[in-house]
Amino acid sequence: MNRFEWTSAGAVAAAARLGPVTVAEAMATQSGAPGTAATVLKAGGIDLLDLMKEGLLTPRRIVNLRGIPELGRILEGADGSLRIGSLVTLAQIAEHPLVARRYRALAQAAGLPASPQIRNVATIGGNLLQRPHCWYFRSLHHHCLRKGGATCFAFSGENRYHAVFAHEGCAMVHPSTTAPALVALGARIELLRRDGSRRMVALESLFLTPEEDIRRENDLKPGEILAAIILPPMKPGVRSWYERQGEQDSFDWPVAEVAVVVKLDSPGICREAAVILGAAAPVPYRAKAAESALIGKPSSAGNARDAARAAVAGADPLSGNGYKLPVFEALVARAILHAANQG
Amino acid sequence: MTGTITRRDFLKATGAAMTGVAVPAAGLCAAPGEAGQGAGRAGNGSGLLAISLNVNGAERRIEIEAQMTLAEVLRGPLDMTGTKVGCDRGACSACTVWVDRVPVASCMMLAVDVGERKVVTIEGLARGEELHPVQAAFIAHDAMQCGFCTPGLVMSCAALVESKPNPSIEEIKDAISGHLCRCGSYPHVFAAAMDAAKTLKG
């Protein structure tokens, strides 16, 4: 890793005043416009260290957010909402009783990425904002479109772990395992700006498709700090479930994952549905056709299968990842039934 | 602290610039005093940070560079080579140590980020000559072959059995799911962890 200045921020506003840029911007300027001094923020530091060890990121200064108490807390709102500070670790979320009870898909998703050692350090904010794990993007020797190069190597290269939906220009899959669950649950995020003001947006609107901006995965503005993730109060009859399939049972990236949220009325008819696919597209991918197929119907095995078929109907697999479609189909049907039938 | 450029800073910066990595001209003149809050700074113009690290119950004052990982500091300046570094990317867990009793990959944590938290390494697990029950069980069950992954595995198993009195085999498998053992000692490790849990329970 390169040498850098180390600073610990005691408060979010103090960190914002140090002029941090996003990791995407730091990577873009270091390869394109020498002369920009990049200050980046560190949460758990897992992705930051990974990028630095590969030589992909060479920040001049790192501002540590880890000691800021506000960012490390989970707080229950009076209205039944839940505010998760961006530096809460994945392990803390997976083990939190309220998360497990109310937002089951999130507890399931947070307990599975990487290894226990990593989940004890990796934060929810870092998980959402980490850079893609496409092996071409992570390779110093491949100057891909997302790094300012001329081509996406995945389309003609090795693409078995790449996107099967919405991959115009770049075939990365979004790296966050908690994002599909959080999007399905209707999470919002609180962003702190450099001037001290805060803005709230739906998490789903944060993510950028390659068509919108091929150099960034999210719409975080330079200087903005992700302060918290806010989960809405759960309405009666709402249940959620997360399913994933990897090549190994543990300690592996998913080849397919899905988070499902359904709201059932008393006779068991589905009134609201969210079906979000992960490891599927450059953003957490909303399977709208599957959601429409569920609404107004009882959550039977047949209806779950119909919705699962609808989820993959519009897919556009690459040369080496068509195998993902039956996997997604099976996971969607399974997640719908688990979500609907839990007590 | 002033904005004096040391020879080392200059060589480092020009070296980086020659390899095509952007180095801001302003960076050469930045006052290093702005940095290092909460970490302490050696103040000798070397660019080193003076930190205090609590390892195995002892406060160790050392000077390090900010980019050094906890694993590097343990194995280097602190000369505690029981902690092994396999992949250096958090992918093999050989470097597992406890930070405030929680197992972490020491290769993916900056030493300067440890702060006040207490580090325990494989060297700190035994009480004098008395082995930790997990260490004794690893010997009894022949739970290692080449031994490279063993210190990390012992730290993960010990953290589990100390926090959960009656771990199931699934909980043991989950606790060590990040560890790679190329010799394939896993079944012996499961047996050793189960045995150690019983010993600890008394």
Coordinates of C-alpha atoms in Angstrom, one line a residue, chain A residues 1-9 29-31 33-38 42-47 49-50 52-54 58 60-62 64 66 111 114-121 250-251, chain B residues 8-9 12 20-24 27 30 34-37 39 46-47 49 65-67 69 88-91 93 96 102-105 107-110 112-114 117 156 174-175 177-179:
Chain A
M1 CA 0.0 0.0 0.0
N2 CA 1.1 3.6 -0.6
R3 CA 1.9 5.9 2.2
F4 CA -0.8 8.3 3.3
E5 CA -1.8 10.7 6.0
W6 CA -3.9 9.3 8.7
T7 CA -6.6 11.4 10.4
S8 CA -9.3 10.3 12.8
A9 CA -12.5 12.3 12.7
T29 CA -8.8 11.4 -10.8
Q30 CA -5.6 9.5 -10.0
S31 CA -5.7 7.8 -13.4
A33 CA -6.0 14.0 -13.8
P34 CA -2.7 14.1 -11.9
G35 CA -2.6 16.9 -9.4
T36 CA -5.8 16.2 -7.4
A37 CA -5.1 15.3 -3.8
A38 CA -7.6 12.6 -2.8
K42 CA -12.6 4.8 5.9
A43 CA -15.4 2.9 7.6
G44 CA -14.5 -0.8 8.3
G45 CA -11.7 -0.4 5.7
I46 CA -12.1 -3.8 4.1
D47 CA -12.7 -2.7 0.5
L49 CA -7.5 -1.9 1.9
D50 CA -8.3 -4.4 -0.8
M52 CA -5.0 -0.2 -2.1
K53 CA -3.3 -3.6 -1.9
E54 CA -4.1 -4.1 -5.5
T58 CA -3.6 5.5 -3.9
R60 CA -3.1 10.9 -0.1
R61 CA -5.1 11.0 3.1
I62 CA -7.5 8.6 4.8
N64 CA -11.1 7.3 9.8
R66 CA -14.7 4.5 13.0
G111 CA -24.9 -12.9 8.1
A114 CA -17.3 -13.2 3.3
S115 CA -16.2 -14.8 6.6
P116 CA -17.0 -14.1 10.3
Q117 CA -13.7 -12.3 10.7
I118 CA -14.6 -9.9 7.8
R119 CA -18.2 -9.4 9.0
N120 CA -16.9 -8.4 12.4
V121 CA -15.2 -5.5 10.8
S250 CA -20.2 -20.6 3.0
F251 CA -17.5 -18.0 2.5
Chain B
R8 CA 12.2 10.3 1.9
D9 CA 8.9 12.1 1.1
K12 CA 8.6 8.5 -2.6
G20 CA 2.1 7.0 -13.4
V21 CA 0.3 7.4 -10.1
A22 CA -1.0 10.8 -9.6
V23 CA 0.8 12.7 -6.9
P24 CA -0.4 16.2 -6.2
G27 CA 0.9 17.0 -1.4
A30 CA 1.0 19.7 2.9
E34 CA -2.8 18.1 10.1
A35 CA -2.8 14.4 10.2
G36 CA -2.4 11.9 12.9
Q37 CA -5.1 13.2 15.2
A39 CA -3.0 8.5 16.6
S46 CA 10.2 10.5 9.6
G47 CA 6.6 10.3 8.7
L49 CA 3.2 7.5 13.7
E65 CA 3.9 3.8 9.1
A66 CA 0.2 4.4 8.6
Q67 CA -0.2 1.8 5.9
T69 CA -1.5 -3.7 8.8
D88 CA -2.9 -10.9 2.8
R89 CA -6.5 -10.2 1.5
G90 CA -8.8 -11.5 4.2
A91 CA -9.5 -14.6 2.2
S93 CA -8.1 -16.2 7.9
T96 CA -6.9 -14.2 12.7
V102 CA -13.7 -10.6 18.5
P103 CA -11.9 -12.6 15.8
V104 CA -10.7 -10.4 12.9
A105 CA -8.4 -10.7 9.9
C107 CA -4.2 -8.4 7.5
M108 CA -7.2 -6.3 6.7
M109 CA -7.0 -3.9 9.6
L110 CA -4.6 -1.0 9.8
V112 CA -3.2 2.6 13.5
D113 CA -6.9 1.8 13.5
V114 CA -6.8 -0.6 16.5
R117 CA -8.9 -1.9 21.6
S156 CA -11.4 -18.6 16.0
D174 CA -19.7 -21.4 10.8
A175 CA -17.1 -19.9 13.1
S177 CA -15.9 -21.0 7.6
G178 CA -13.3 -18.4 6.6
H179 CA -10.3 -20.6 7.3

